[in-house]
Amino acid sequence: MAPSKVLTGARVVLPTGIADGGRVAVDGTRIAETAPPGAETVDVSGHWLVPGFVDLHNHGGGGASFSGSAEDALTAVRAHRRRGATTVVASTVTDDLDVLARQAGLLSELAEQGEIAGVHFEGPFISPCRKGAHSEALLRHPDPAEVRKLLDAARGHAKMMTLATELPGGVESVRLLVEHGVIAAVGHTDASYEQTAEAIDAGATVATHLFNAMPPLGHRAPGPIAALLEDERVTVELINDGVHLHPAALELAFHRAGAARVAFITDAMDAAGSGDGRYLLGPLEVEVADGVARLVEGGSIAGSTLTLDRAFRRAVTVDRLPVPDAVAALSANPARLLGLDDRVGSLEPGKDADLVLLDEDFVLKGVMRRGAWVVDPHLG
């Protein structure tokens, strides 16, 4: 077990606001109300201390993906932990149903070991009109029986499934997901406003990377974007990398949905934290150049190379979001959506000692997960 410690002097972002010169006590793997006897004092003055980040939607990183072996998955999750994502949901990409079922079984073992927070199925039940970086030949309608097959394969660790809910079986599949305690997410969709509203009424509660892979907002045909933004039951994912969204689109989402309904995600693929080059996203080849991932064939954006520390820094330095709003979008909101807010998502006594240390320019300097340094800031 990691030694107990007290971090002092930082600007600590708490659910109640920012505490200047604050302190966070860590007793073993948990945040404590008071400093344990004999705890080491670590002076982190001049830094920000925020909760560990929670990534709802992540396909890989560090040169490996969640669609490969168990070792690949561990490589990916560890790469993102080093960038502050102390809680990661592993996302699959469209493939043959049997392949996805086998992958779900492998990932469920990692969830049982506490390495990942669960499984997100993105595809194959999505629209060929808005397929993005998914293989069209492998897409299929969301048959509830096939949806159930994937849920069973995940052995209780399925956290979310992205669906084009306008397709035959879409709304029925949303209801099935809700019955099994799995988040139904609307995404890679060509749905109308009315069809999206029907899916929300059936229980869909997430917009998969809002604005991306869906019809643009129209003044006569507002499409899914308006329906997802306006409904208080929906949390909207945003990829804040400066590539997927114009700053005005991000501002619109925060203005309309409010800070409590936004979750920043990476939608990362293998190249996150790894560099430019050729990679695979599921069965499709991807070229990463200048940090932007695109399909070799067709040129569609293929996920991102984003890490959540970069999403945070951009949010507060470029988008000028208040720091507590950015923290909510990266930690509290996704934790609450996943039903994990009793353990992670905020710096409160009794919760896991998951935290991120940033310098005054919001550059990551340290990461702690369950009381142990993943990235040691080497402070005195």
XYZ file of C-alpha atoms in Angstrom:
380
model
C 0.000 0.000 0.000
C 1.237 3.499 -0.835
C 2.489 5.556 2.145
C 0.122 8.175 3.540
C 0.778 11.761 2.571
C -0.616 15.282 2.756
C -0.399 17.536 -0.288
C -0.316 21.186 0.783
C -0.235 24.658 -0.731
C -1.938 24.032 -4.079
C -4.994 25.644 -5.595
C -7.344 22.716 -4.994
C -10.490 22.379 -7.111
C -13.243 21.040 -4.844
C -16.964 20.491 -5.539
C -17.591 23.705 -3.562
C -15.068 25.798 -5.504
C -11.361 26.603 -5.566
C -9.425 26.467 -2.287
C -6.251 28.546 -2.465
C -3.439 27.085 -0.395
C -5.526 23.971 0.112
C -4.530 20.556 1.364
C -5.516 17.018 0.442
C -4.772 14.150 2.835
C -4.212 10.668 1.418
C -4.484 7.586 3.638
C -3.489 4.521 1.660
C -5.645 4.431 -1.464
C -8.246 6.957 -0.266
C -8.652 10.645 0.373
C -8.873 11.243 4.119
C -10.661 13.863 6.203
C -7.513 14.558 8.220
C -3.847 13.719 7.901
C -3.047 10.197 9.108
C -0.379 9.890 11.842
C 3.116 9.966 10.366
C 1.936 11.111 6.933
C 4.527 12.604 4.608
C 3.958 16.288 3.834
C 4.412 17.198 0.162
C 4.536 20.903 -0.664
C 2.800 21.497 -4.009
C 2.613 25.282 -3.784
C 2.296 27.042 -7.123
C 0.331 24.150 -8.618
C -3.283 23.210 -9.339
C -4.661 20.026 -7.793
C -7.676 18.548 -9.588
C -9.487 15.194 -9.564
C -8.231 12.416 -11.814
C -9.804 12.589 -15.256
C -12.516 10.147 -16.374
C -12.554 9.196 -20.077
C -15.882 7.806 -21.282
C -14.781 7.132 -24.856
C -11.293 5.891 -25.705
C -10.106 3.417 -28.345
C -6.424 3.275 -27.470
C -3.086 5.026 -27.037
C 0.615 4.510 -26.604
C 0.727 2.660 -29.921
C -1.856 0.063 -28.848
C -5.636 -0.301 -28.928
C -8.487 -1.763 -26.933
C -9.283 -3.946 -29.948
C -6.092 -5.999 -29.556
C -4.684 -8.287 -26.898
C -4.925 -7.837 -23.142
C -1.356 -6.518 -23.151
C -2.310 -4.018 -25.883
C -5.224 -2.831 -23.763
C -2.978 -2.402 -20.721
C -0.466 -0.445 -22.797
C -3.246 1.865 -23.943
C -4.749 2.429 -20.505
C -1.352 3.078 -18.943
C -0.504 5.610 -21.646
C -3.648 7.571 -20.779
C -3.095 7.237 -17.033
C 0.222 8.994 -17.489
C -1.741 11.885 -19.011
C -4.176 12.112 -16.096
C -6.987 9.732 -17.090
C -7.120 7.662 -13.917
C -10.466 6.126 -14.990
C -10.874 4.882 -18.574
C -13.747 3.163 -20.361
C -12.426 0.999 -23.211
C -14.184 1.589 -26.521
C -14.406 -0.971 -29.308
C -14.777 -0.165 -32.999
C -17.054 -1.795 -35.587
C -16.109 -5.378 -36.412
C -17.742 -8.734 -36.938
C -20.165 -9.494 -34.117
C -18.273 -12.584 -32.962
C -15.010 -10.633 -32.904
C -16.640 -7.923 -30.780
C -18.067 -10.532 -28.417
C -14.626 -12.070 -27.917
C -13.117 -8.640 -27.356
C -15.812 -7.810 -24.822
C -14.903 -10.957 -22.911
C -11.225 -10.000 -22.855
C -11.962 -6.445 -21.738
C -14.370 -7.627 -19.057
C -11.459 -9.464 -17.409
C -9.513 -6.190 -17.254
C -12.580 -4.510 -15.762
C -12.749 -7.215 -13.097
C -9.094 -6.514 -12.303
C -9.841 -2.793 -11.939
C -7.701 -1.746 -14.895
C -10.585 -0.248 -16.883
C -14.003 1.039 -15.847
C -15.951 -0.985 -18.391
C -16.673 -1.373 -22.090
C -18.197 1.026 -24.616
C -19.419 -0.480 -27.890
C -19.167 2.057 -30.721
C -20.584 0.194 -33.690
C -21.595 -1.909 -35.481
C -25.137 -0.559 -34.999
C -24.524 2.806 -36.678
C -25.568 4.588 -39.864
C -23.646 4.033 -43.111
C -24.463 7.672 -43.901
C -22.436 8.824 -40.879
C -20.011 5.951 -40.457
C -16.869 8.062 -40.010
C -13.922 5.712 -39.477
C -15.990 2.529 -39.305
C -16.042 -0.200 -41.958
C -19.309 0.095 -43.893
C -19.206 -3.587 -44.862
C -19.498 -4.550 -41.182
C -22.344 -2.223 -40.181
C -25.715 -3.679 -39.242
C -29.093 -2.649 -37.884
C -29.413 -2.667 -34.084
C -31.217 -5.966 -33.633
C -32.010 -6.249 -29.897
C -30.986 -9.918 -29.923
C -27.533 -8.980 -31.241
C -27.276 -6.104 -28.791
C -28.021 -8.591 -26.024
C -25.277 -10.906 -27.322
C -22.676 -8.175 -26.813
C -24.000 -7.291 -23.370
C -23.821 -10.934 -22.322
C -20.259 -11.200 -23.636
C -19.231 -8.231 -21.461
C -20.434 -10.079 -18.321
C -21.926 -7.036 -16.618
C -19.123 -4.654 -17.614
C -20.817 -3.019 -20.605
C -21.101 0.658 -19.710
C -22.298 2.255 -22.938
C -23.338 1.506 -26.498
C -23.496 4.003 -29.359
C -26.435 3.514 -31.719
C -27.967 5.139 -34.766
C -31.361 4.966 -33.130
C -33.284 5.819 -36.317
C -32.354 2.444 -37.813
C -34.761 -0.512 -37.542
C -34.568 -1.879 -34.008
C -32.901 1.277 -32.692
C -35.493 2.452 -30.209
C -36.158 -1.109 -29.020
C -32.415 -1.530 -28.462
C -32.310 1.674 -26.422
C -34.993 0.271 -24.142
C -33.079 -3.018 -23.833
C -29.897 -1.173 -22.860
C -31.726 0.856 -20.244
C -33.272 -2.298 -18.786
C -29.767 -3.717 -18.340
C -28.321 -0.565 -16.797
C -26.226 0.297 -19.864
C -25.975 3.847 -21.208
C -27.617 4.262 -24.611
C -25.742 6.876 -26.648
C -26.971 8.491 -29.852
C -24.168 8.774 -32.386
C -22.950 8.074 -35.914
C -26.529 8.887 -36.758
C -28.538 10.395 -39.586
C -31.620 10.855 -37.385
C -34.043 13.735 -37.583
C -34.886 15.964 -34.627
C -38.076 13.987 -34.034
C -36.376 10.593 -34.246
C -33.713 11.728 -31.790
C -36.333 13.005 -29.373
C -38.042 9.606 -29.541
C -34.766 7.873 -28.655
C -34.246 10.204 -25.692
C -37.751 9.506 -24.458
C -36.938 5.781 -24.733
C -33.944 6.293 -22.430
C -30.923 7.496 -24.446
C -28.841 9.792 -22.230
C -25.590 10.511 -24.116
C -24.646 12.244 -27.359
C -21.605 10.478 -28.787
C -19.084 13.193 -29.771
C -21.754 15.830 -30.374
C -21.566 17.558 -33.787
C -19.287 14.859 -35.235
C -20.746 12.030 -37.352
C -24.256 13.490 -37.402
C -26.210 15.955 -39.599
C -25.291 19.617 -39.034
C -27.665 21.924 -37.227
C -30.233 23.303 -39.684
C -32.756 26.069 -39.233
C -35.622 24.093 -40.806
C -34.362 20.594 -40.051
C -32.525 20.974 -36.721
C -31.595 17.302 -36.641
C -30.107 15.459 -33.668
C -27.868 18.278 -32.431
C -30.754 20.488 -31.308
C -32.635 17.591 -29.699
C -29.553 16.420 -27.793
C -28.529 19.886 -26.635
C -31.929 20.964 -25.408
C -32.881 17.900 -23.353
C -31.800 18.057 -19.701
C -31.566 14.263 -19.579
C -28.675 14.142 -22.058
C -24.929 14.482 -21.443
C -23.014 15.602 -24.528
C -19.537 14.310 -25.327
C -17.109 16.816 -26.864
C -13.681 16.171 -28.410
C -11.782 19.319 -27.458
C -8.661 18.949 -29.611
C -9.042 21.965 -31.891
C -9.631 19.633 -34.866
C -13.031 18.033 -34.305
C -14.775 21.227 -33.162
C -14.623 24.927 -33.924
C -14.363 26.917 -30.667
C -17.768 28.447 -31.402
C -19.339 24.969 -31.484
C -17.858 24.177 -28.093
C -19.102 27.488 -26.723
C -22.580 26.762 -28.097
C -22.633 23.367 -26.379
C -21.612 24.815 -23.013
C -24.032 27.722 -23.351
C -27.018 25.525 -24.243
C -26.331 22.374 -22.242
C -24.573 23.992 -19.281
C -21.373 22.864 -17.600
C -23.126 20.015 -15.742
C -24.095 18.247 -18.995
C -20.773 18.232 -20.870
C -18.197 15.429 -20.808
C -14.858 15.911 -22.525
C -13.629 12.699 -24.156
C -10.562 11.754 -26.159
C -12.059 9.322 -28.723
C -8.360 8.451 -28.863
C -6.853 5.824 -31.128
C -3.478 4.055 -30.965
C -1.434 7.137 -31.893
C -2.423 9.114 -28.783
C 0.820 9.672 -26.912
C 2.732 7.827 -29.626
C 3.351 10.099 -32.633
C 2.681 10.335 -36.360
C 2.678 7.309 -38.661
C 0.463 4.484 -39.962
C -1.930 2.708 -37.590
C -5.009 0.483 -37.655
C -8.417 1.475 -36.267
C -10.262 -1.816 -36.193
C -9.756 -3.209 -39.711
C -9.102 0.225 -41.313
C -5.729 1.825 -41.985
C -5.121 5.293 -40.549
C -2.478 7.896 -41.357
C -1.542 10.276 -38.543
C 0.134 13.498 -39.675
C 0.785 16.497 -37.433
C -1.247 14.763 -34.740
C -4.407 14.438 -36.880
C -5.671 10.916 -37.617
C -7.418 10.287 -40.950
C -8.390 7.154 -42.844
C -5.929 6.299 -45.607
C -8.889 5.511 -47.850
C -11.359 8.395 -47.999
C -9.640 10.784 -45.599
C -12.291 10.797 -42.844
C -11.117 11.885 -39.403
C -10.363 8.641 -37.564
C -10.683 9.261 -33.856
C -8.098 11.527 -32.273
C -4.624 11.592 -30.781
C -5.945 13.614 -27.851
C -5.122 13.058 -24.195
C -7.288 14.562 -21.463
C -4.550 16.746 -20.012
C -4.400 18.514 -23.388
C -8.187 18.781 -23.512
C -8.127 20.394 -20.062
C -5.346 22.841 -20.920
C -7.087 23.889 -24.125
C -10.393 24.341 -22.280
C -8.960 26.832 -19.801
C -6.338 28.601 -21.940
C -7.921 28.704 -25.417
C -11.637 28.301 -24.750
C -11.380 30.369 -21.541
C -13.666 28.092 -19.565
C -13.697 28.581 -15.798
C -11.420 25.968 -14.230
C -14.260 24.384 -12.183
C -16.330 23.943 -15.380
C -13.435 22.228 -17.144
C -12.893 19.979 -14.114
C -16.579 19.031 -14.110
C -16.431 18.112 -17.805
C -13.333 15.965 -17.283
C -14.104 14.351 -13.938
C -17.371 14.856 -12.062
C -19.798 14.663 -14.997
C -18.475 11.464 -16.604
C -18.060 9.855 -13.175
C -21.688 10.596 -12.345
C -22.867 9.327 -15.729
C -21.005 6.053 -15.211
C -22.404 5.650 -11.704
C -18.897 5.874 -10.231
C -19.242 9.210 -8.448
C -19.212 7.522 -5.054
C -15.549 6.606 -5.753
C -14.076 9.016 -8.302
C -14.671 12.361 -9.995
C -13.991 14.781 -7.117
C -11.541 15.380 -4.295
C -13.639 14.345 -1.290
C -12.874 12.232 1.782
C -13.589 8.562 1.291
C -13.085 8.619 -2.479
C -10.171 7.058 -4.332
C -7.024 9.172 -4.120
C -7.030 9.873 -7.863
C -5.658 13.301 -8.666
C -3.768 15.366 -11.215
C -1.145 17.989 -10.410
C -0.735 20.844 -12.918
C 1.622 23.801 -12.907
C 0.415 27.407 -13.087
C 0.268 27.123 -16.904
C -1.894 23.985 -16.625
C 0.869 21.645 -17.799
C 0.654 18.191 -16.212
C 3.317 17.560 -13.579
C 1.990 14.654 -11.527
C -0.650 11.926 -11.555
C -1.781 9.866 -8.575
C -4.049 6.834 -8.825
C -5.388 5.158 -5.706
C -2.762 6.835 -3.558
C 0.280 5.899 -5.655
C 2.114 8.219 -8.022
C 1.745 7.163 -11.667
C 3.710 10.281 -12.618
C 5.835 11.405 -9.680
C 6.250 15.200 -9.591
C 9.569 14.812 -7.700
C 8.739 17.595 -5.274
C 10.542 18.045 -1.971
